[in-house]
Amino acid sequence: MLYDDLMQHMVIPGGDRSVPALGKLYDFQFTYEHNARAMARKDPDFRYVDLPDEINLSDPARNAAYAKNSVVVLPGLGTPRSAQSIPVPGTRVAWGITVLKDAPNRENAIKFLEMLLGPVGTSALKANGPDPISPALVKAADLSKLPLSLRPLVKVAGN
């Protein structure tokens, strides 16, 4: 597995030098692709690898495979009734945005979303990342909750 391959190259000594531990030194990191591209533009020595769709959590058609093969196990809460660990299956990673119900500057928030979801914002995201889902997707049940000015900028998501 990729995780095992990467972890066996880990250079992070702990108190007991025979056992790796997370700490100060590392020879790899996971980051968003747009962050890696920006770093590579600034630093010609910065290198990154594009992961294939089979493991990069970008393809919604691969959700079943991500859920089966990309499970992160988080520690439990440490209480007597809680589980010792909690498996979290992988799924497609996508960015979301909303306007808070009680946003103090609601009209400005809506104007910002109009800009972000429109041609100017979409172009800026394409140039700098993350790559936009364009048009933005909204659940059918939520479409009526959107301000009228945002509705032409979105598409109802399929099941």
mmCIF file of C-alpha atoms in Angstrom:
data_model
loop_
_atom_site.group_PDB
_atom_site.id
_atom_site.type_symbol
_atom_site.label_atom_id
_atom_site.label_comp_id
_atom_site.label_asym_id
_atom_site.label_seq_id
_atom_site.Cartn_x
_atom_site.Cartn_y
_atom_site.Cartn_z
ATOM 1 C CA MET A 1 0.000 0.000 0.000
ATOM 2 C CA LEU A 2 1.069 3.584 -0.595
ATOM 3 C CA TYR A 3 0.784 4.410 3.121
ATOM 4 C CA ASP A 4 3.123 1.530 4.043
ATOM 5 C CA ASP A 5 5.587 2.487 1.318
ATOM 6 C CA LEU A 6 5.680 6.096 2.488
ATOM 7 C CA MET A 7 5.842 5.277 6.184
ATOM 8 C CA GLN A 8 8.805 2.921 5.791
ATOM 9 C CA HIS A 9 10.799 5.910 4.491
ATOM 10 C CA MET A 10 9.821 8.031 7.474
ATOM 11 C CA VAL A 11 12.736 9.909 9.063
ATOM 12 C CA ILE A 12 11.184 10.934 12.373
ATOM 13 C CA PRO A 13 13.134 9.642 15.368
ATOM 14 C CA GLY A 14 11.388 9.337 18.728
ATOM 15 C CA GLY A 15 12.787 8.947 22.242
ATOM 16 C CA ASP A 16 13.443 5.276 21.529
ATOM 17 C CA ARG A 17 15.554 5.419 18.341
ATOM 18 C CA SER A 18 14.400 1.934 17.307
ATOM 19 C CA VAL A 19 10.760 3.066 16.975
ATOM 20 C CA PRO A 20 9.662 5.886 14.637
ATOM 21 C CA ALA A 21 7.528 8.608 16.226
ATOM 22 C CA LEU A 22 5.873 11.696 14.849
ATOM 23 C CA GLY A 23 7.892 14.779 15.606
ATOM 24 C CA LYS A 24 10.176 17.379 14.066
ATOM 25 C CA LEU A 25 11.719 15.750 10.979
ATOM 26 C CA TYR A 26 10.004 14.265 7.956
ATOM 27 C CA ASP A 27 10.814 13.489 4.342
ATOM 28 C CA PHE A 28 7.280 13.732 2.894
ATOM 29 C CA GLN A 29 3.965 15.379 3.582
ATOM 30 C CA PHE A 30 0.422 15.203 2.264
ATOM 31 C CA THR A 31 -1.053 18.472 1.070
ATOM 32 C CA TYR A 32 -3.626 19.710 -1.388
ATOM 33 C CA GLU A 33 -2.510 19.719 -5.008
ATOM 34 C CA HIS A 34 -3.043 23.465 -5.428
ATOM 35 C CA ASN A 35 -0.798 24.100 -2.407
ATOM 36 C CA ALA A 36 1.919 21.879 -3.872
ATOM 37 C CA ARG A 37 1.694 23.663 -7.234
ATOM 38 C CA ALA A 38 1.990 27.057 -5.519
ATOM 39 C CA MET A 39 5.046 25.899 -3.543
ATOM 40 C CA ALA A 40 6.667 24.534 -6.708
ATOM 41 C CA ARG A 41 6.155 27.902 -8.435
ATOM 42 C CA LYS A 42 7.911 29.665 -5.541
ATOM 43 C CA ASP A 43 10.651 27.093 -4.904
ATOM 44 C CA PRO A 44 12.223 25.288 -7.896
ATOM 45 C CA ASP A 45 13.566 22.597 -5.521
ATOM 46 C CA PHE A 46 10.090 21.704 -4.258
ATOM 47 C CA ARG A 47 8.867 18.441 -5.800
ATOM 48 C CA TYR A 48 5.480 16.790 -5.613
ATOM 49 C CA VAL A 49 3.713 13.767 -7.025
ATOM 50 C CA ASP A 50 0.205 13.745 -8.464
ATOM 51 C CA LEU A 51 -1.561 10.728 -6.994
ATOM 52 C CA PRO A 52 -3.720 8.667 -9.372
ATOM 53 C CA ASP A 53 -7.516 8.812 -9.085
ATOM 54 C CA GLU A 54 -7.523 5.339 -7.506
ATOM 55 C CA ILE A 55 -6.135 6.860 -4.295
ATOM 56 C CA ASN A 56 -6.385 10.667 -4.486
ATOM 57 C CA LEU A 57 -9.997 10.870 -3.243
ATOM 58 C CA SER A 58 -11.084 13.077 -6.157
ATOM 59 C CA ASP A 59 -13.418 10.869 -8.198
ATOM 60 C CA PRO A 60 -17.021 10.496 -6.946
ATOM 61 C CA ALA A 61 -17.413 7.368 -9.108
ATOM 62 C CA ARG A 62 -14.774 5.675 -6.913
ATOM 63 C CA ASN A 63 -16.492 6.307 -3.561
ATOM 64 C CA ALA A 64 -17.092 2.576 -2.959
ATOM 65 C CA ALA A 65 -13.394 1.823 -3.478
ATOM 66 C CA TYR A 66 -12.340 4.787 -1.315
ATOM 67 C CA ALA A 67 -14.654 3.612 1.493
ATOM 68 C CA LYS A 68 -13.201 0.111 1.337
ATOM 69 C CA ASN A 69 -9.519 0.975 0.920
ATOM 70 C CA SER A 70 -9.059 4.399 2.530
ATOM 71 C CA VAL A 71 -10.163 3.950 6.104
ATOM 72 C CA VAL A 72 -8.706 6.262 8.755
ATOM 73 C CA VAL A 73 -8.955 4.976 12.318
ATOM 74 C CA LEU A 74 -9.332 7.734 14.900
ATOM 75 C CA PRO A 75 -8.850 7.236 18.627
ATOM 76 C CA GLY A 76 -12.003 7.071 20.724
ATOM 77 C CA LEU A 77 -13.023 9.592 23.341
ATOM 78 C CA GLY A 78 -11.409 7.632 26.160
ATOM 79 C CA THR A 79 -14.575 7.342 28.215
ATOM 80 C CA PRO A 80 -15.820 4.005 29.591
ATOM 81 C CA ARG A 81 -18.771 3.865 27.187
ATOM 82 C CA SER A 82 -16.993 5.100 24.055
ATOM 83 C CA ALA A 83 -15.348 2.917 21.458
ATOM 84 C CA GLN A 84 -11.561 2.587 21.662
ATOM 85 C CA SER A 85 -11.314 3.671 18.052
ATOM 86 C CA ILE A 86 -13.601 4.891 15.293
ATOM 87 C CA PRO A 87 -13.077 3.852 11.653
ATOM 88 C CA VAL A 88 -13.856 6.646 9.181
ATOM 89 C CA PRO A 89 -14.222 5.383 5.603
ATOM 90 C CA GLY A 90 -12.782 7.505 2.810
ATOM 91 C CA THR A 91 -14.971 9.347 0.350
ATOM 92 C CA ARG A 92 -14.491 11.907 -2.379
ATOM 93 C CA VAL A 93 -13.043 15.122 -1.026
ATOM 94 C CA ALA A 94 -14.778 18.303 -2.125
ATOM 95 C CA TRP A 95 -14.882 21.832 -0.790
ATOM 96 C CA GLY A 96 -18.141 23.345 0.384
ATOM 97 C CA ILE A 97 -19.290 26.860 1.161
ATOM 98 C CA THR A 98 -22.338 28.359 2.805
ATOM 99 C CA VAL A 99 -23.793 31.551 4.213
ATOM 100 C CA LEU A 100 -24.491 31.283 7.926
ATOM 101 C CA LYS A 101 -28.130 31.710 8.962
ATOM 102 C CA ASP A 102 -27.233 34.589 11.267
ATOM 103 C CA ALA A 103 -24.405 36.077 9.194
ATOM 104 C CA PRO A 104 -23.972 39.681 10.361
ATOM 105 C CA ASN A 105 -23.111 40.807 6.812
ATOM 106 C CA ARG A 106 -25.429 38.497 4.896
ATOM 107 C CA GLU A 107 -25.724 40.730 1.799
ATOM 108 C CA ASN A 108 -21.922 40.943 1.473
ATOM 109 C CA ALA A 109 -21.648 37.178 1.940
ATOM 110 C CA ILE A 110 -24.112 36.661 -0.909
ATOM 111 C CA LYS A 111 -22.198 39.134 -3.107
ATOM 112 C CA PHE A 112 -18.998 37.227 -2.343
ATOM 113 C CA LEU A 113 -20.642 33.935 -3.385
ATOM 114 C CA GLU A 114 -21.941 35.578 -6.571
ATOM 115 C CA MET A 115 -18.366 36.585 -7.388
ATOM 116 C CA LEU A 116 -16.839 33.236 -6.351
ATOM 117 C CA LEU A 117 -19.339 31.085 -8.263
ATOM 118 C CA GLY A 118 -19.359 33.384 -11.297
ATOM 119 C CA PRO A 119 -16.777 33.722 -14.091
ATOM 120 C CA VAL A 120 -14.301 35.862 -12.089
ATOM 121 C CA GLY A 121 -14.146 33.495 -9.120
ATOM 122 C CA THR A 122 -14.116 30.358 -11.258
ATOM 123 C CA SER A 123 -11.198 31.749 -13.301
ATOM 124 C CA ALA A 124 -9.289 32.677 -10.137
ATOM 125 C CA LEU A 125 -9.792 29.187 -8.691
ATOM 126 C CA LYS A 126 -8.707 27.530 -11.941
ATOM 127 C CA ALA A 127 -5.531 29.613 -11.907
ATOM 128 C CA ASN A 128 -4.713 29.254 -8.202
ATOM 129 C CA GLY A 129 -6.679 26.290 -6.893
ATOM 130 C CA PRO A 130 -8.463 24.424 -5.691
ATOM 131 C CA ASP A 131 -10.050 23.424 -8.990
ATOM 132 C CA PRO A 132 -13.696 24.480 -8.831
ATOM 133 C CA ILE A 133 -16.707 22.284 -9.376
ATOM 134 C CA SER A 134 -18.401 24.457 -11.933
ATOM 135 C CA PRO A 135 -21.211 24.994 -11.809
ATOM 136 C CA ALA A 136 -21.327 24.451 -8.052
ATOM 137 C CA LEU A 137 -23.593 21.617 -6.934
ATOM 138 C CA VAL A 138 -26.523 21.922 -4.545
ATOM 139 C CA LYS A 139 -28.951 19.287 -3.281
ATOM 140 C CA ALA A 140 -32.436 19.553 -4.764
ATOM 141 C CA ALA A 141 -33.905 19.988 -1.281
ATOM 142 C CA ASP A 142 -31.624 22.983 -0.659
ATOM 143 C CA LEU A 143 -32.134 24.833 -3.947
ATOM 144 C CA SER A 144 -35.184 26.732 -2.650
ATOM 145 C CA LYS A 145 -33.099 27.953 0.326
ATOM 146 C CA LEU A 146 -30.619 29.742 -1.951
ATOM 147 C CA PRO A 147 -30.998 33.443 -2.600
ATOM 148 C CA LEU A 148 -32.451 34.026 -6.073
ATOM 149 C CA SER A 149 -29.214 35.647 -7.304
ATOM 150 C CA LEU A 150 -27.241 32.422 -6.630
ATOM 151 C CA ARG A 151 -29.618 29.941 -8.258
ATOM 152 C CA PRO A 152 -28.414 30.529 -11.858
ATOM 153 C CA LEU A 153 -24.828 29.832 -10.681
ATOM 154 C CA VAL A 154 -25.490 26.319 -9.364
ATOM 155 C CA LYS A 155 -26.654 22.955 -10.618
ATOM 156 C CA VAL A 156 -28.801 20.432 -8.772
ATOM 157 C CA ALA A 157 -26.590 17.496 -7.775
ATOM 158 C CA GLY A 158 -27.524 14.016 -8.894
ATOM 159 C CA ASN A 159 -28.145 11.318 -6.293
#
